[in-house]
GROMACS .gro file of C-alpha atoms in nm:
model
  293
    1MET     CA    1  11.954   4.712   3.101
    2THR     CA    2  11.924   4.569   2.757
    3ARG     CA    3  11.581   4.399   2.655
    4PRO     CA    4  11.585   4.077   2.448
    5VAL     CA    5  11.513   4.124   2.088
    6GLY     CA    6  11.333   3.868   1.872
    7ALA     CA    7  11.442   3.736   1.539
    8ASP     CA    8  11.233   3.997   1.366
    9GLY     CA    9  11.391   4.273   1.570
   10ARG     CA   10  11.077   4.321   1.794
   11GLY     CA   11  11.076   4.303   2.169
   12PRO     CA   12  10.872   4.051   2.377
   13SER     CA   13  10.580   4.288   2.428
   14ALA     CA   14  10.542   4.357   2.060
   15VAL     CA   15  10.546   3.987   1.986
   16ALA     CA   16  10.271   3.918   2.241
   17ARG     CA   17  10.055   4.195   2.104
   18GLY     CA   18  10.093   4.056   1.752
   19ARG     CA   19   9.987   3.714   1.869
   20ARG     CA   20   9.675   3.852   2.041
   21ARG     CA   21   9.577   4.039   1.725
   22ALA     CA   22   9.617   3.723   1.519
   23VAL     CA   23   9.392   3.524   1.758
   24VAL     CA   24   9.124   3.797   1.757
   25GLY     CA   25   9.137   3.822   1.378
   26ALA     CA   26   9.097   3.449   1.343
   27ALA     CA   27   8.799   3.454   1.578
   28LEU     CA   28   8.639   3.738   1.387
   29ALA     CA   29   8.696   3.558   1.058
   30GLY     CA   30   8.531   3.244   1.198
   31ALA     CA   31   8.234   3.442   1.325
   32CYS     CA   32   8.192   3.611   0.991
   33ALA     CA   33   8.206   3.277   0.809
   34LEU     CA   34   7.942   3.134   1.042
   35ALA     CA   35   7.717   3.439   0.992
   36LEU     CA   36   7.750   3.409   0.616
   37ALA     CA   37   7.662   3.040   0.630
   38LEU     CA   38   7.353   3.107   0.841
   39ALA     CA   39   7.249   3.389   0.610
   40ALA     CA   40   7.273   3.157   0.313
   41CYS     CA   41   7.030   2.909   0.478
   42SER     CA   42   6.775   3.159   0.603
   43PRO     CA   43   6.540   3.367   0.381
   44VAL     CA   44   6.570   3.735   0.433
   45GLY     CA   45   6.263   3.956   0.450
   46PRO     CA   46   6.226   4.298   0.297
   47ALA     CA   47   6.400   4.462   0.589
   48GLY     CA   48   6.680   4.207   0.593
   49ALA     CA   49   6.538   4.014   0.890
   50ALA     CA   50   6.555   3.636   0.873
   51GLN     CA   51   6.214   3.472   0.810
   52GLY     CA   52   6.084   3.137   0.930
   53PRO     CA   53   5.990   2.844   0.703
   54THR     CA   54   5.731   2.940   0.439
   55THR     CA   55   5.398   2.757   0.378
   56PRO     CA   56   5.315   2.682   0.015
   57ALA     CA   57   5.027   2.894  -0.115
   58VAL     CA   58   4.695   2.705  -0.121
   59THR     CA   59   4.464   2.766  -0.415
   60PRO     CA   60   4.103   2.774  -0.290
   61ALA     CA   61   3.878   2.506  -0.441
   62PRO     CA   62   3.620   2.640  -0.688
   63ASP     CA   63   3.267   2.675  -0.561
   64PRO     CA   64   3.062   2.362  -0.640
   65THR     CA   65   2.820   2.389  -0.927
   66PRO     CA   66   2.477   2.465  -0.779
   67VAL     CA   67   2.229   2.179  -0.810
   68ALA     CA   68   1.881   2.275  -0.924
   69THR     CA   69   1.614   2.191  -0.668
   70PRO     CA   70   1.323   1.996  -0.821
   71PRO     CA   71   0.995   2.191  -0.812
   72THR     CA   72   0.765   2.108  -0.523
   73ALA     CA   73   0.386   2.090  -0.515
   74ALA     CA   74   0.388   2.437  -0.359
   75ASP     CA   75   0.591   2.566  -0.657
   76VAL     CA   76   0.341   2.416  -0.901
   77ARG     CA   77   0.047   2.568  -0.713
   78ALA     CA   78   0.224   2.907  -0.724
   79THR     CA   79   0.318   2.904  -1.094
   80GLY     CA   80   0.100   2.642  -1.266
   81THR     CA   81  -0.226   2.675  -1.456
   82PRO     CA   82  -0.530   2.595  -1.237
   83VAL     CA   83  -0.776   2.347  -1.386
   84THR     CA   84  -1.104   2.301  -1.198
   85SER     CA   85  -1.372   2.033  -1.218
   86GLY     CA   86  -1.648   2.051  -0.959
   87THR     CA   87  -1.486   2.115  -0.622
   88VAL     CA   88  -1.140   1.992  -0.723
   89THR     CA   89  -0.862   2.210  -0.861
   90VAL     CA   90  -0.545   2.067  -1.011
   91TRP     CA   91  -0.254   2.296  -1.097
   92VAL     CA   92  -0.057   2.198  -1.408
   93ALA     CA   93   0.291   2.317  -1.506
   94SER     CA   94   0.549   2.220  -1.766
   95PRO     CA   95   0.876   2.389  -1.661
   96ALA     CA   96   1.170   2.439  -1.893
   97PRO     CA   97   1.477   2.222  -1.826
   98ALA     CA   98   1.694   2.333  -1.533
   99GLY     CA   99   1.936   2.609  -1.638
  100SER     CA  100   1.752   2.673  -1.963
  101GLN     CA  101   1.625   3.013  -2.068
  102ASP     CA  102   1.345   2.854  -2.272
  103ALA     CA  103   0.983   2.941  -2.201
  104ALA     CA  104   0.766   2.702  -2.003
  105GLY     CA  105   0.532   2.466  -2.184
  106THR     CA  106   0.171   2.548  -2.264
  107VAL     CA  107  -0.137   2.416  -2.082
  108THR     CA  108  -0.487   2.419  -2.236
  109ALA     CA  109  -0.807   2.307  -2.059
  110THR     CA  110  -1.132   2.225  -2.243
  111ALA     CA  111  -1.469   2.127  -2.092
  112GLU     CA  112  -1.596   1.798  -2.237
  113ALA     CA  113  -1.954   1.683  -2.299
  114ASP     CA  114  -1.914   1.396  -2.049
  115GLY     CA  115  -1.858   1.644  -1.765
  116SER     CA  116  -1.483   1.607  -1.750
  117VAL     CA  117  -1.216   1.862  -1.835
  118ARG     CA  118  -0.959   1.766  -2.097
  119VAL     CA  119  -0.609   1.900  -2.031
  120ASP     CA  120  -0.354   1.922  -2.314
  121VAL     CA  121   0.009   2.005  -2.237
  122THR     CA  122   0.292   2.080  -2.478
  123ALA     CA  123   0.603   2.021  -2.270
  124ALA     CA  124   0.901   2.255  -2.280
  125ASP     CA  125   1.139   1.979  -2.171
  126PRO     CA  126   1.235   1.707  -2.425
  127ALA     CA  127   1.186   1.464  -2.135
  128GLY     CA  128   0.820   1.559  -2.142
  129VAL     CA  129   0.811   1.674  -1.782
  130THR     CA  130   0.463   1.779  -1.672
  131LEU     CA  131   0.386   1.846  -1.306
  132LEU     CA  132   0.046   1.837  -1.137
  133ALA     CA  133  -0.042   1.946  -0.785
  134VAL     CA  134  -0.352   1.936  -0.570
  135ASP     CA  135  -0.446   2.122  -0.254
  136THR     CA  136  -0.230   2.075   0.053
  137GLY     CA  137  -0.354   1.770   0.240
  138SER     CA  138  -0.499   1.608  -0.071
  139LEU     CA  139  -0.304   1.343  -0.260
  140PHE     CA  140  -0.274   1.153  -0.585
  141GLU     CA  141  -0.321   0.776  -0.573
  142GLU     CA  142  -0.197   0.579  -0.874
  143GLN     CA  143  -0.418   0.296  -0.996
  144PRO     CA  144  -0.302  -0.031  -1.157
  145ASP     CA  145  -0.410   0.074  -1.508
  146GLY     CA  146  -0.227   0.411  -1.493
  147SER     CA  147  -0.528   0.625  -1.407
  148VAL     CA  148  -0.504   0.837  -1.091
  149LEU     CA  149  -0.748   0.886  -0.805
  150ILE     CA  150  -0.754   1.214  -0.610
  151ARG     CA  151  -0.828   1.190  -0.238
  152ASP     CA  152  -0.897   1.481  -0.006
  153ALA     CA  153  -0.743   1.533   0.339
  154ALA     CA  154  -1.002   1.295   0.490
  155GLY     CA  155  -0.905   1.018   0.246
  156THR     CA  156  -1.228   1.042   0.046
  157ALA     CA  157  -1.207   0.998  -0.331
  158VAL     CA  158  -1.316   1.332  -0.477
  159GLY     CA  159  -1.179   1.329  -0.831
  160ALA     CA  160  -0.993   1.125  -1.089
  161LEU     CA  161  -0.752   1.158  -1.379
  162GLY     CA  162  -0.761   0.938  -1.684
  163ARG     CA  163  -0.429   0.780  -1.775
  164PRO     CA  164  -0.205   1.050  -1.930
  165THR     CA  165  -0.144   0.980  -2.299
  166SER     CA  166   0.078   1.120  -2.572
  167GLY     CA  167   0.058   1.100  -2.947
  168ARG     CA  168   0.437   1.082  -2.984
  169ARG     CA  169   0.593   0.902  -2.690
  170PRO     CA  170   0.478   0.665  -2.414
  171LEU     CA  171   0.430   0.840  -2.080
  172GLN     CA  172   0.490   0.732  -1.723
  173HIS     CA  173   0.405   0.904  -1.397
  174VAL     CA  174   0.496   0.895  -1.029
  175ALA     CA  175   0.275   1.023  -0.747
  176GLU     CA  176   0.440   1.177  -0.442
  177GLY     CA  177   0.160   1.290  -0.213
  178ASP     CA  178   0.015   1.612  -0.354
  179LEU     CA  179   0.255   1.612  -0.652
  180LEU     CA  180   0.226   1.403  -0.970
  181LYS     CA  181   0.520   1.397  -1.213
  182VAL     CA  182   0.454   1.288  -1.571
  183THR     CA  183   0.750   1.215  -1.801
  184ALA     CA  184   0.817   1.051  -2.135
  185SER     CA  185   0.895   0.683  -2.091
  186ALA     CA  186   1.263   0.588  -2.085
  187VAL     CA  187   1.197   0.311  -2.339
  188SER     CA  188   1.109   0.563  -2.609
  189THR     CA  189   1.365   0.610  -2.886
  190SER     CA  190   1.239   0.956  -2.982
  191THR     CA  191   1.402   1.262  -2.827
  192ALA     CA  192   1.248   1.531  -3.043
  193PRO     CA  193   1.040   1.794  -2.862
  194PRO     CA  194   0.774   1.896  -2.819
  195VAL     CA  195   0.621   1.613  -2.620
  196SER     CA  196   0.248   1.638  -2.567
  197ALA     CA  197   0.052   1.499  -2.273
  198SER     CA  198  -0.325   1.477  -2.245
  199PHE     CA  199  -0.552   1.361  -1.965
  200ASP     CA  200  -0.905   1.407  -1.833
  201LEU     CA  201  -0.996   1.548  -1.492
  202ALA     CA  202  -1.339   1.451  -1.358
  203THR     CA  203  -1.525   1.478  -1.030
  204ARG     CA  204  -1.877   1.370  -1.129
  205ALA     CA  205  -1.893   0.995  -1.181
  206LEU     CA  206  -2.252   0.922  -1.076
  207GLU     CA  207  -2.590   1.047  -1.199
  208SER     CA  208  -2.805   0.858  -0.948
  209ALA     CA  209  -2.833   0.550  -0.727
  210THR     CA  210  -3.189   0.442  -0.641
  211TRP     CA  211  -3.317   0.148  -0.438
  212GLY     CA  212  -3.603  -0.058  -0.578
  213GLU     CA  213  -3.746  -0.408  -0.600
  214ARG     CA  214  -3.668  -0.644  -0.884
  215GLU     CA  215  -3.714  -1.011  -0.947
  216GLY     CA  216  -3.534  -1.183  -0.666
  217GLY     CA  217  -3.540  -0.901  -0.418
  218ARG     CA  218  -3.401  -0.559  -0.342
  219SER     CA  219  -3.191  -0.390  -0.612
  220LEU     CA  220  -2.989  -0.070  -0.644
  221ALA     CA  221  -3.011   0.095  -0.986
  222VAL     CA  222  -2.682   0.277  -1.043
  223VAL     CA  223  -2.666   0.529  -1.328
  224PRO     CA  224  -2.305   0.644  -1.383
  225SER     CA  225  -2.216   0.970  -1.555
  226PRO     CA  226  -2.080   0.945  -1.909
  227TRP     CA  227  -1.725   0.982  -1.776
  228GLY     CA  228  -1.799   0.732  -1.498
  229ARG     CA  229  -1.860   0.473  -1.770
  230SER     CA  230  -1.508   0.515  -1.910
  231GLY     CA  231  -1.398   0.197  -1.737
  232ASN     CA  232  -1.061   0.301  -1.600
  233ASP     CA  233  -0.978   0.201  -1.242
  234ALA     CA  234  -0.999   0.556  -1.106
  235ALA     CA  235  -1.344   0.606  -1.263
  236VAL     CA  236  -1.474   0.283  -1.108
  237ALA     CA  237  -1.334   0.380  -0.768
  238LEU     CA  238  -1.496   0.723  -0.792
  239VAL     CA  239  -1.834   0.577  -0.898
  240TRP     CA  240  -1.826   0.341  -0.599
  241GLN     CA  241  -1.732   0.622  -0.359
  242GLN     CA  242  -2.026   0.830  -0.482
  243VAL     CA  243  -2.262   0.530  -0.467
  244LEU     CA  244  -2.175   0.486  -0.099
  245ALA     CA  245  -2.226   0.857  -0.036
  246THR     CA  246  -2.575   0.829  -0.187
  247ALA     CA  247  -2.670   0.483  -0.057
  248PRO     CA  248  -2.451   0.390   0.241
  249ASP     CA  249  -2.633   0.058   0.290
  250ALA     CA  250  -2.493  -0.060  -0.045
  251ASP     CA  251  -2.165  -0.139   0.128
  252VAL     CA  252  -2.216  -0.513   0.158
  253PRO     CA  253  -1.992  -0.797   0.032
  254GLY     CA  254  -2.023  -0.862  -0.340
  255MET     CA  255  -2.182  -0.530  -0.438
  256ARG     CA  256  -1.858  -0.367  -0.549
  257ASP     CA  257  -1.768  -0.672  -0.759
  258GLN     CA  258  -2.105  -0.640  -0.935
  259LEU     CA  259  -2.026  -0.273  -1.005
  260VAL     CA  260  -1.684  -0.358  -1.151
  261CYS     CA  261  -1.843  -0.632  -1.360
  262HIS     CA  262  -2.092  -0.387  -1.513
  263SER     CA  263  -1.816  -0.132  -1.585
  264VAL     CA  264  -1.621  -0.398  -1.775
  265GLY     CA  265  -1.899  -0.598  -1.941
  266ALA     CA  266  -2.194  -0.360  -1.974
  267PRO     CA  267  -2.068   0.000  -1.947
  268ASP     CA  268  -2.340   0.138  -2.176
  269LYS     CA  269  -2.632  -0.030  -2.002
  270GLU     CA  270  -2.880   0.235  -1.887
  271SER     CA  271  -2.851   0.134  -1.523
  272TRP     CA  272  -2.621  -0.104  -1.344
  273ASN     CA  273  -2.844  -0.311  -1.117
  274LEU     CA  274  -2.669  -0.429  -0.804
  275GLU     CA  275  -2.841  -0.682  -0.577
  276PRO     CA  276  -2.723  -0.724  -0.220
  277TRP     CA  277  -2.895  -1.066  -0.190
  278ARG     CA  278  -2.665  -1.225  -0.449
  279PRO     CA  279  -2.388  -1.441  -0.298
  280ASP     CA  280  -2.039  -1.298  -0.265
  281VAL     CA  281  -1.847  -1.530  -0.500
  282GLY     CA  282  -1.554  -1.304  -0.587
  283LEU     CA  283  -1.488  -1.090  -0.891
  284LEU     CA  284  -1.382  -1.366  -1.133
  285ALA     CA  285  -1.695  -1.573  -1.070
  286THR     CA  286  -1.910  -1.259  -1.093
  287LEU     CA  287  -1.756  -1.178  -1.432
  288ALA     CA  288  -1.805  -1.536  -1.547
  289ALA     CA  289  -2.174  -1.519  -1.452
  290ALA     CA  290  -2.228  -1.192  -1.646
  291CYS     CA  291  -2.264  -1.003  -1.318
  292ASN     CA  292  -2.556  -1.227  -1.204
  293ALA     CA  293  -2.387  -1.491  -0.993
   0.00000   0.00000   0.00000
């Protein structure tokens, strides 16, 4: 039996096998093309394995610049110069500016003839920063004229500071409990260091307070200390506090106004005579009557 022969001289079986090979080859070619396309879209790792989507590298933010912490009263007590008058100690410090390698300012204390202690500071900071601290529980109390009263933990006036002064630049100060910060005034046009600051520390404002009889009735003869006659608000407050400690029955209306009147109008008078029988007419009328309203 004779088998059919194709146009190319091959039999039917050979033709079929050729067709199957062509189909398989085409399929393989398509698979290879697909694999190549996928490979082109996917990153390949070191070992040839496809990797997932990458996350852009994040550069860490730089550490924030540290902010210097302002000195506290405890810092001043630990590093400052102690200045003592009577039973009161004030620590004084003049730190260098934050971040500076400069030395701290200098503090000098000198006993004065009027019983006070004069404190002179040469500030290390062009801003004239001078810090004062008192014992824990005590506090600074600013007065209207710029002087400063020191009160103990019980609220009793125990010492005073005269208004801080400077020969080169106006000074200002802020009390925060047991810390007092003195700086050069912002209105100053000078920026040249060093800035000096001077003030007096005093605890003795009264020499004596004695009851007696004068024309008109009972009278309290008050003899202030030399520093107590200085006339600043803190000195007057301290004199009055010590008068009451010596003569508690002096605490009657009008007596304090008479004391203020003497401190303003007759500070050098040997004794300030306060009479409880005089009418309480207020400070202005007492001043107008030369303390004898």
